[in-house]
Amino acid sequence: MATLDQKSPNVLLQSLCCRITGKSEVDVAHLFQYAVRVIGSNYAPTIERDEFLVSEKIKKELLKQRREGDAAQFSELHRKLQTQGILKHRWSVLYLLLSLCEDPRKPSSRVGNYGALFAQALPRDAHSTPFYCARPQSLALGYAERSGPGAVQLSASMGTSGVSSLGVYSLNGPSPTPQSLLAGGPQPPAVPPPGSRLAWALPSQALAPAPTARPLVGSQTLTNRTPWPCHDGDPNAEVGEAALVRDILYVFQGIDGKYIKMNGAENCYKVDAKVPLCKSLRDTSSRLAELGWLHNKVRKYTDARSLDQAFGLVGQSFCASLHQELKEYYRLLSVLHSQIHVENDQGVNLGLENCLTLRRLLVWTYDPKIRLKTLAALVDYCQGRKGGELATAVHAYGKTGDPQMRALVQHILSLVSSPILTFLYRWIYDGELEDTYHEFFVASDPNVKTDRLWHDKYSLRKSMIPSFITMDQCHKVLLIGKSINFLHQVCHDRTPPGKITPNSKSADSPKDAAELLADLEGAFQGKIDVAYHDTSKYLLNVLNQNYLLLEHLQAMRRYLLLGQGDFIRHLMDLLKPELARPATTLYQHNLTGILETAVRATNAQFDSPEILKRLDVRLLEVSPGDTGWDVFSLDYHVEGPIATVFTRECMSHYLRVFNFLWRAKRMEYILTDIWKGQMCNAKLLKTMPELSGVLHQCHILASEMVHFIHQMQYYITFEVLECCWDELWNKVQQAQDLDHIIAAHDLFLDAVINRCLLDTSSKSLLNQLRAIFDQIIEFQSAQDALYRSALEELSLRLQYEEQKKKREEEGDWGVTAEQEAEENRRRQEFGESVPKMRSQLRILTHFYQGIIQQFLVLLMTSPDESLRFLSFRLDFNEHYRAREPRLRASLGSSRGRRYSNM
């Protein structure tokens, strides 16, 4: 057992002290105690471990001593040391060299980085509770020991600069070894110097000074120390600074002190006016108390919002970032409290220049105050905001020239934006939207049905779009998630999202979010672009290959826009007898059978069955007096994913355009029949000279109508439909997503509606055009009545002549007097009806030309240039211009505008 005791650490350490000093065990008792404390202490430098900074300090020290050669040699050696991997802790070695080069007799003048103290964790022995150093149980600790010279020696090794007094450890690195531990070294002085704050000191054996003891440089006696004023005895005495420091530390935490309390009326901490205090201390206390007010403001916001679940994940992240900053602030307060407890609880006598004072607090709390000011201003600016709007507010507040404040706001922004980026990546990679508190800028309406998913279910909340995400990026993000949901819910595509676009690393941590925020135009934009292109390309392939989107689009052009000419012509021929009947006598199944016959008889039969089965007949609402031509229409059934492009509104536009084109095509069909009637009856009616004027008038009017209809058909077919279709097809081929196709298709329909005079602004033109169509139909009726009457009269005359000739051949009189009188009377009656027919045609011509002239006037005043050119073609020989003064005025004014534009 004795052998074990001789090998114990205490015995070995005591033997080491005896060997170093050459003294007995009794003489080295105080040195042994000091060695035990050093070995069991937690002393460690709290400065930033920056190898470059330490090496620069060493070079500066060498340059101060005018050792430029040594400084250059040190730089070369340090460079070589960096290239070799022999040492793992180069910073520690350099810091040891820096500490060794310092003069231990000279108090350190280096001031620590207060910002780093506030932003980083404290050493493990700094806390807000009273601080007691560990010591062996066998060593006695009395007041004499605490005030002994050993305490002076140890406290002299502690730094006396501002930050070094924050605790019982030194912020400037480990303390130099006391001279008393060196063999033959000077003994410590009997009087402790100012700034000594040891939790316990050397034993009483160390009180007797050695004969060779020399006073330390800069030391002074206790008699030169001016104690703090105290106000415990006399109530009229001025309050001491120590009491104010204690109050200030309470105020820093938002707690009213004994002398400094919250003034509710002025909403600030103020020193009680009844407390006797000089103006300088009162002003300094008020300046320091502002820190407590700022703390209260931030703490009140976090306490209120942390319990509010509706604040959302972004808001809770914001509160967490504020809590994190307050935690760093509390660490500073714990250091200050430990300083007070060491001074008060351990009973150490300190000088004014080394203890906590209001001025030192002003210095140490400068950076925390700036940070709290920023946080308080940020809290004010973010009041009433949540989600992306909150992130926008934080991002806007980071636009400052102060790098420290910018770094603070960027750190908060990385925490705040982390939930938003998590929402975003879940949306673009999985199509999932778990936004319980409506914080994300993509909104979903659960009441929208599947058929309107693309158009109405998902939208952008513009108020929730963070300012660091552009509107173009937001639209792409919306399209990506919408495409994934459209594939799953409408197209019933079961391909996993991970196979559509590769799922890259998401922003799972604030660090990842900070990296993305630092490269919004690079990595972040790249992720969105890749997901956008992959998802949109896959969706368009599914629509084109599985649902024949482009084939359906071409079918609309061929059938509803009358692009399949042979089919439309044959359908009109087959439908003519049916559509000439009253609309109430039509049956849809009969018309459907005729439609199928027309399909089988033309090139339409070679279309895909998927397209032909959607083609159908539709009867419009019947009005009194309507014929089948007025209510007949073709229809095209759409459902499933293609209904997203061909919506109900689009199909109603197609129906309007079809009715307009069908009526215009009917006019062309009618004029063709009129022309055929004129050509067939021209030779037959040459024997009736009384009709020559009327027939000539019919030919002229028919020619005017044919010219008008041909020019209108050319305008509609080539200048409107073909040009718009070519533009639509090019856009569809270049489309990158479904929205581009929908937008191009809608633009195509709008252009067709506008240029076919079907919009509200062209209502007067459309009315005039319909009146012209009515005049053509009326002219057909008038000409048919003329030809029926003329052919009937011609038939009777030929019958009369044949009968006369036959009787003459038989040897009888050709006609009797009665028959001849009857023939003359009938011819006279027919001759009298010709002027009536001529008058009717003249009236019809007058009305037609009047409507045409009014139509041309409206065309000339139209803002559409293509319509003004149409008026030139309709009146190419200025036939109507010569009869209409308004047309001449309109033509001149339009030419004047054109020349002025040139």
CSV table of C-alpha atoms in Angstrom, one decimal, residues 407-747:
chain,number,residue,atom,x,y,z
A,407,ALA,CA,-23.8,38.3,-41.9
A,408,LEU,CA,-26.3,38.3,-39.0
A,409,VAL,CA,-29.3,38.8,-41.3
A,410,GLN,CA,-28.0,36.2,-43.7
A,411,HIS,CA,-27.7,33.7,-40.9
A,412,ILE,CA,-31.3,34.4,-39.9
A,413,LEU,CA,-32.4,34.3,-43.5
A,414,SER,CA,-30.8,30.9,-43.9
A,415,LEU,CA,-32.9,29.6,-41.0
A,416,VAL,CA,-36.1,31.3,-42.1
A,417,SER,CA,-35.8,30.2,-45.7
A,418,SER,CA,-35.1,26.5,-44.9
A,419,PRO,CA,-38.8,25.6,-44.6
A,420,ILE,CA,-39.6,27.4,-47.8
A,421,LEU,CA,-36.9,25.5,-49.7
A,422,THR,CA,-38.1,22.3,-48.1
A,423,PHE,CA,-41.7,23.1,-49.4
A,424,LEU,CA,-40.2,23.9,-52.8
A,425,TYR,CA,-38.2,20.7,-53.2
A,426,ARG,CA,-41.1,18.5,-52.1
A,427,TRP,CA,-43.2,20.3,-54.7
A,428,ILE,CA,-40.9,20.1,-57.7
A,429,TYR,CA,-39.6,16.6,-57.0
A,430,ASP,CA,-42.7,14.8,-55.6
A,431,GLY,CA,-45.6,17.1,-56.5
A,432,GLU,CA,-46.6,17.2,-52.8
A,433,LEU,CA,-47.9,20.4,-51.2
A,434,GLU,CA,-48.0,20.1,-47.4
A,435,ASP,CA,-48.6,23.7,-46.6
A,436,THR,CA,-50.8,23.6,-43.5
A,437,TYR,CA,-50.4,27.3,-42.6
A,438,HIS,CA,-50.4,28.7,-46.1
A,439,GLU,CA,-46.8,29.9,-46.1
A,440,PHE,CA,-45.7,28.6,-49.5
A,441,PHE,CA,-46.2,30.7,-52.6
A,442,VAL,CA,-48.0,27.9,-54.4
A,443,ALA,CA,-51.6,27.6,-53.3
A,444,SER,CA,-54.0,24.7,-53.9
A,445,ASP,CA,-57.8,24.8,-54.0
A,446,PRO,CA,-59.2,21.4,-52.9
A,447,ASN,CA,-62.7,22.2,-54.2
A,448,VAL,CA,-61.6,22.2,-57.9
A,449,LYS,CA,-62.4,19.1,-59.8
A,450,THR,CA,-60.0,17.0,-61.8
A,451,ASP,CA,-61.1,18.4,-65.2
A,452,ARG,CA,-60.0,21.9,-64.1
A,453,LEU,CA,-56.9,20.9,-62.3
A,454,TRP,CA,-54.5,22.6,-64.7
A,455,HIS,CA,-56.4,25.8,-64.9
A,456,ASP,CA,-57.8,26.4,-61.5
A,457,LYS,CA,-56.5,24.1,-58.8
A,458,TYR,CA,-53.0,25.5,-58.4
A,459,SER,CA,-52.1,29.2,-58.3
A,460,LEU,CA,-49.4,31.6,-57.0
A,461,ARG,CA,-49.8,33.5,-53.8
A,462,LYS,CA,-47.9,36.6,-54.9
A,463,SER,CA,-47.8,38.0,-51.3
A,464,MET,CA,-45.9,34.9,-50.2
A,465,ILE,CA,-43.2,35.0,-53.0
A,466,PRO,CA,-39.8,35.6,-51.3
A,467,SER,CA,-38.0,38.6,-52.9
A,468,PHE,CA,-34.9,36.4,-53.5
A,469,ILE,CA,-36.9,34.2,-55.9
A,470,THR,CA,-37.8,35.8,-59.2
A,471,MET,CA,-41.2,35.6,-60.8
A,472,ASP,CA,-39.9,33.5,-63.7
A,473,GLN,CA,-38.6,31.0,-61.1
A,474,CYS,CA,-42.0,31.0,-59.3
A,475,HIS,CA,-43.8,30.2,-62.6
A,476,LYS,CA,-41.5,27.4,-63.4
A,477,VAL,CA,-41.9,26.0,-59.8
A,478,LEU,CA,-45.7,26.2,-60.2
A,479,LEU,CA,-45.5,24.4,-63.6
A,480,ILE,CA,-43.3,21.6,-62.3
A,481,GLY,CA,-45.5,20.5,-59.5
A,482,LYS,CA,-48.6,21.1,-61.5
A,483,SER,CA,-47.3,18.9,-64.3
A,484,ILE,CA,-46.5,16.1,-61.8
A,485,ASN,CA,-50.0,16.2,-60.4
A,486,PHE,CA,-51.6,16.4,-63.8
A,487,LEU,CA,-49.7,13.3,-64.9
A,488,HIS,CA,-50.9,11.4,-61.9
A,489,GLN,CA,-54.5,12.5,-61.5
A,490,VAL,CA,-55.6,13.3,-65.1
A,491,CYS,CA,-53.3,11.3,-67.4
A,492,HIS,CA,-53.2,8.4,-64.8
A,493,ASP,CA,-49.5,8.0,-65.5
A,494,ARG,CA,-47.9,5.9,-62.7
A,495,THR,CA,-44.3,6.8,-63.5
A,496,PRO,CA,-42.5,7.7,-60.2
A,497,PRO,CA,-41.4,11.3,-60.1
A,498,GLY,CA,-37.8,10.2,-59.4
A,499,LYS,CA,-37.7,8.7,-62.9
A,500,ILE,CA,-39.1,11.8,-64.6
A,501,THR,CA,-36.4,14.1,-63.1
A,502,PRO,CA,-33.5,13.1,-60.9
A,503,ASN,CA,-34.0,14.2,-57.3
A,504,SER,CA,-31.0,16.2,-56.2
A,505,LYS,CA,-30.0,17.1,-52.6
A,506,SER,CA,-32.5,19.3,-51.0
A,507,ALA,CA,-31.9,22.0,-48.4
A,508,ASP,CA,-32.4,19.9,-45.3
A,509,SER,CA,-30.4,22.2,-43.0
A,510,PRO,CA,-29.9,25.9,-42.7
A,511,LYS,CA,-26.3,25.4,-44.0
A,512,ASP,CA,-27.7,23.9,-47.2
A,513,ALA,CA,-30.2,26.8,-47.4
A,514,ALA,CA,-27.4,29.3,-46.9
A,515,GLU,CA,-25.4,27.8,-49.7
A,516,LEU,CA,-28.3,27.9,-52.1
A,517,LEU,CA,-29.1,31.5,-51.1
A,518,ALA,CA,-25.6,32.5,-51.9
A,519,ASP,CA,-25.9,31.1,-55.4
A,520,LEU,CA,-29.4,31.8,-56.5
A,521,GLU,CA,-28.5,32.4,-60.1
A,522,GLY,CA,-26.3,29.3,-60.2
A,523,ALA,CA,-27.1,26.1,-58.4
A,524,PHE,CA,-30.6,27.1,-57.4
A,525,GLN,CA,-31.6,28.2,-60.9
A,526,GLY,CA,-30.0,25.1,-62.3
A,527,LYS,CA,-32.1,22.8,-60.1
A,528,ILE,CA,-35.3,24.5,-61.1
A,529,ASP,CA,-34.4,24.6,-64.8
A,530,VAL,CA,-33.5,20.9,-64.9
A,531,ALA,CA,-36.7,19.8,-63.1
A,532,TYR,CA,-38.7,22.2,-65.3
A,533,HIS,CA,-37.4,20.9,-68.6
A,534,ASP,CA,-37.5,17.2,-67.7
A,535,THR,CA,-41.0,17.3,-66.3
A,536,SER,CA,-42.5,19.5,-69.1
A,537,LYS,CA,-40.9,17.3,-71.8
A,538,TYR,CA,-42.2,14.1,-70.3
A,539,LEU,CA,-45.7,15.6,-70.0
A,540,LEU,CA,-45.8,16.7,-73.6
A,541,ASN,CA,-44.6,13.3,-74.8
A,542,VAL,CA,-47.4,11.6,-72.9
A,543,LEU,CA,-50.0,14.0,-74.4
A,544,ASN,CA,-48.7,13.6,-77.9
A,545,GLN,CA,-48.1,9.9,-77.9
A,546,ASN,CA,-50.8,8.5,-75.6
A,547,TYR,CA,-53.5,11.1,-76.2
A,548,LEU,CA,-52.8,12.4,-79.8
A,549,LEU,CA,-52.9,16.0,-78.8
A,550,LEU,CA,-51.5,17.3,-82.1
A,551,GLU,CA,-53.8,15.0,-84.2
A,552,HIS,CA,-56.8,16.4,-82.4
A,553,LEU,CA,-55.6,19.9,-83.0
A,554,GLN,CA,-55.3,19.2,-86.7
A,555,ALA,CA,-58.8,17.6,-86.7
A,556,MET,CA,-60.2,20.8,-85.3
A,557,ARG,CA,-58.7,22.7,-88.2
A,558,ARG,CA,-60.0,20.3,-90.8
A,559,TYR,CA,-63.6,19.8,-89.6
A,560,LEU,CA,-64.6,22.7,-87.4
A,561,LEU,CA,-62.7,25.3,-89.4
A,562,LEU,CA,-63.7,23.8,-92.8
A,563,GLY,CA,-60.1,22.9,-93.8
A,564,GLN,CA,-61.2,19.6,-95.4
A,565,GLY,CA,-62.7,21.1,-98.6
A,566,ASP,CA,-63.9,17.9,-100.3
A,567,PHE,CA,-65.6,16.7,-97.1
A,568,ILE,CA,-67.4,20.0,-96.5
A,569,ARG,CA,-68.6,20.3,-100.2
A,570,HIS,CA,-69.9,16.8,-100.3
A,571,LEU,CA,-71.6,17.3,-96.9
A,572,MET,CA,-73.4,20.4,-98.2
A,573,ASP,CA,-74.6,18.5,-101.2
A,574,LEU,CA,-76.0,15.7,-99.1
A,575,LEU,CA,-77.5,18.0,-96.5
A,576,LYS,CA,-79.1,20.5,-98.9
A,577,PRO,CA,-82.5,18.7,-99.1
A,578,GLU,CA,-82.6,18.2,-95.3
A,579,LEU,CA,-81.4,21.7,-94.3
A,580,ALA,CA,-83.9,23.4,-96.6
A,581,ARG,CA,-86.7,22.1,-94.4
A,582,PRO,CA,-87.9,24.0,-91.3
A,583,ALA,CA,-85.6,23.5,-88.3
A,584,THR,CA,-88.4,21.9,-86.2
A,585,THR,CA,-88.6,18.9,-88.7
A,586,LEU,CA,-85.0,17.9,-88.4
A,587,TYR,CA,-83.8,14.8,-86.5
A,588,GLN,CA,-80.3,14.4,-85.3
A,589,HIS,CA,-80.0,10.8,-86.1
A,590,ASN,CA,-80.8,11.5,-89.7
A,591,LEU,CA,-78.1,14.2,-89.9
A,592,THR,CA,-75.6,11.9,-88.2
A,593,GLY,CA,-76.2,9.2,-90.9
A,594,ILE,CA,-75.6,11.8,-93.6
A,595,LEU,CA,-72.4,12.9,-91.8
A,596,GLU,CA,-71.1,9.3,-91.8
A,597,THR,CA,-71.9,9.0,-95.5
A,598,ALA,CA,-69.9,12.1,-96.3
A,599,VAL,CA,-67.0,10.7,-94.2
A,600,ARG,CA,-67.0,7.4,-96.1
A,601,ALA,CA,-67.2,9.1,-99.5
A,602,THR,CA,-64.3,11.6,-99.0
A,603,ASN,CA,-60.7,11.6,-97.8
A,604,ALA,CA,-62.0,12.0,-94.3
A,605,GLN,CA,-62.3,8.2,-94.1
A,606,PHE,CA,-58.5,7.9,-93.8
A,607,ASP,CA,-58.4,9.7,-90.5
A,608,SER,CA,-57.8,7.9,-87.3
A,609,PRO,CA,-60.8,6.2,-85.8
A,610,GLU,CA,-60.0,8.0,-82.5
A,611,ILE,CA,-60.7,11.3,-84.3
A,612,LEU,CA,-63.7,10.2,-86.4
A,613,LYS,CA,-65.6,8.8,-83.4
A,614,ARG,CA,-65.4,12.3,-81.8
A,615,LEU,CA,-67.0,14.0,-84.9
A,616,ASP,CA,-70.7,14.6,-84.4
A,617,VAL,CA,-73.7,16.7,-85.4
A,618,ARG,CA,-75.2,19.3,-83.2
A,619,LEU,CA,-78.4,21.2,-83.5
A,620,LEU,CA,-78.6,24.7,-82.1
A,621,GLU,CA,-81.5,26.3,-80.4
A,622,VAL,CA,-84.4,26.8,-82.7
A,623,SER,CA,-86.0,30.2,-83.3
A,624,PRO,CA,-89.3,30.8,-85.1
A,625,GLY,CA,-88.8,30.7,-88.8
A,626,ASP,CA,-85.4,29.0,-88.8
A,627,THR,CA,-84.4,26.5,-91.4
A,628,GLY,CA,-82.0,23.7,-91.1
A,629,TRP,CA,-79.2,25.9,-92.3
A,630,ASP,CA,-79.6,28.1,-89.3
A,631,VAL,CA,-79.4,25.4,-86.6
A,632,PHE,CA,-77.0,22.9,-88.1
A,633,SER,CA,-73.4,22.6,-86.7
A,634,LEU,CA,-70.6,20.1,-86.5
A,635,ASP,CA,-69.4,19.1,-83.0
A,636,TYR,CA,-66.2,17.5,-81.7
A,637,HIS,CA,-66.3,15.7,-78.4
A,638,VAL,CA,-63.2,16.1,-76.1
A,639,GLU,CA,-62.6,14.6,-72.7
A,640,GLY,CA,-59.7,13.5,-70.6
A,641,PRO,CA,-56.3,15.3,-70.7
A,642,ILE,CA,-57.0,16.9,-74.1
A,643,ALA,CA,-59.9,18.8,-72.5
A,644,THR,CA,-57.3,20.8,-70.7
A,645,VAL,CA,-56.3,22.4,-74.0
A,646,PHE,CA,-59.8,22.3,-75.7
A,647,THR,CA,-61.8,23.7,-72.8
A,648,ARG,CA,-65.5,24.6,-72.9
A,649,GLU,CA,-64.7,28.2,-73.6
A,650,CYS,CA,-62.5,27.1,-76.5
A,651,MET,CA,-65.1,24.8,-77.9
A,652,SER,CA,-67.7,27.6,-77.7
A,653,HIS,CA,-65.3,29.8,-79.8
A,654,TYR,CA,-64.9,26.9,-82.3
A,655,LEU,CA,-68.7,26.7,-82.5
A,656,ARG,CA,-69.0,30.5,-83.2
A,657,VAL,CA,-66.3,30.4,-85.9
A,658,PHE,CA,-67.8,27.3,-87.5
A,659,ASN,CA,-71.3,28.9,-87.7
A,660,PHE,CA,-69.7,32.0,-89.3
A,661,LEU,CA,-67.6,29.9,-91.8
A,662,TRP,CA,-70.6,27.6,-92.5
A,663,ARG,CA,-72.7,30.6,-93.4
A,664,ALA,CA,-70.0,32.1,-95.6
A,665,LYS,CA,-69.5,28.7,-97.2
A,666,ARG,CA,-73.3,28.5,-97.8
A,667,MET,CA,-73.2,31.9,-99.5
A,668,GLU,CA,-70.5,30.6,-101.8
A,669,TYR,CA,-72.6,27.5,-102.4
A,670,ILE,CA,-75.7,29.6,-103.2
A,671,LEU,CA,-73.9,31.8,-105.6
A,672,THR,CA,-72.5,28.7,-107.4
A,673,ASP,CA,-76.1,27.5,-107.8
A,674,ILE,CA,-77.1,31.0,-109.1
A,675,TRP,CA,-74.3,31.0,-111.6
A,676,LYS,CA,-75.2,27.5,-112.8
A,677,GLY,CA,-78.8,28.5,-113.2
A,678,GLN,CA,-77.9,31.5,-115.2
A,679,MET,CA,-75.6,29.6,-117.5
A,680,CYS,CA,-78.1,26.8,-118.1
A,681,ASN,CA,-81.1,29.1,-118.7
A,682,ALA,CA,-79.2,31.7,-120.8
A,683,LYS,CA,-79.8,30.0,-124.2
A,684,LEU,CA,-83.3,28.8,-123.3
A,685,LEU,CA,-84.5,32.3,-122.6
A,686,LYS,CA,-83.0,33.9,-125.7
A,687,THR,CA,-86.3,33.5,-127.4
A,688,MET,CA,-87.9,35.8,-124.9
A,689,PRO,CA,-86.5,39.2,-125.7
A,690,GLU,CA,-88.6,40.9,-123.1
A,691,LEU,CA,-86.5,39.3,-120.4
A,692,SER,CA,-83.1,40.4,-121.7
A,693,GLY,CA,-82.9,43.5,-119.5
A,694,VAL,CA,-84.0,41.6,-116.4
A,695,LEU,CA,-81.6,38.8,-117.0
A,696,HIS,CA,-78.7,41.2,-117.7
A,697,GLN,CA,-79.5,42.9,-114.4
A,698,CYS,CA,-79.5,39.5,-112.7
A,699,HIS,CA,-76.1,38.8,-114.2
A,700,ILE,CA,-74.6,42.1,-113.0
A,701,LEU,CA,-75.9,41.7,-109.5
A,702,ALA,CA,-74.7,38.1,-109.3
A,703,SER,CA,-71.3,39.1,-110.5
A,704,GLU,CA,-71.1,41.8,-107.7
A,705,MET,CA,-72.1,39.2,-105.1
A,706,VAL,CA,-69.6,36.6,-106.4
A,707,HIS,CA,-66.8,39.1,-106.3
A,708,PHE,CA,-67.7,40.1,-102.8
A,709,ILE,CA,-68.0,36.5,-101.5
A,710,HIS,CA,-64.8,35.4,-103.2
A,711,GLN,CA,-62.8,38.3,-101.7
A,712,MET,CA,-64.3,37.6,-98.3
A,713,GLN,CA,-63.5,33.9,-98.6
A,714,TYR,CA,-60.0,34.7,-99.6
A,715,TYR,CA,-59.6,37.0,-96.6
A,716,ILE,CA,-61.1,34.5,-94.2
A,717,THR,CA,-59.3,31.4,-95.6
A,718,PHE,CA,-55.8,32.7,-96.3
A,719,GLU,CA,-55.3,36.0,-94.4
A,720,VAL,CA,-57.0,34.8,-91.2
A,721,LEU,CA,-57.2,31.0,-90.9
A,722,GLU,CA,-54.0,30.0,-92.7
A,723,CYS,CA,-51.8,32.7,-91.2
A,724,CYS,CA,-53.1,32.2,-87.7
A,725,TRP,CA,-52.8,28.4,-88.1
A,726,ASP,CA,-49.2,28.6,-89.3
A,727,GLU,CA,-48.3,30.8,-86.4
A,728,LEU,CA,-50.0,28.4,-84.0
A,729,TRP,CA,-48.3,25.3,-85.4
A,730,ASN,CA,-44.9,26.9,-85.1
A,731,LYS,CA,-45.5,27.8,-81.5
A,732,VAL,CA,-46.8,24.4,-80.7
A,733,GLN,CA,-43.7,22.8,-82.2
A,734,GLN,CA,-41.5,25.1,-80.1
A,735,ALA,CA,-43.5,24.8,-76.9
A,736,GLN,CA,-41.5,23.9,-73.8
A,737,ASP,CA,-44.5,23.2,-71.5
A,738,LEU,CA,-48.2,22.7,-71.7
A,739,ASP,CA,-48.9,26.3,-70.7
A,740,HIS,CA,-47.1,27.4,-73.9
A,741,ILE,CA,-49.5,25.2,-76.0
A,742,ILE,CA,-52.6,26.5,-74.1
A,743,ALA,CA,-51.5,30.1,-74.5
A,744,ALA,CA,-50.7,29.7,-78.2
A,745,HIS,CA,-54.0,28.0,-78.8
A,746,ASP,CA,-56.0,30.6,-76.9
A,747,LEU,CA,-54.1,33.3,-78.9
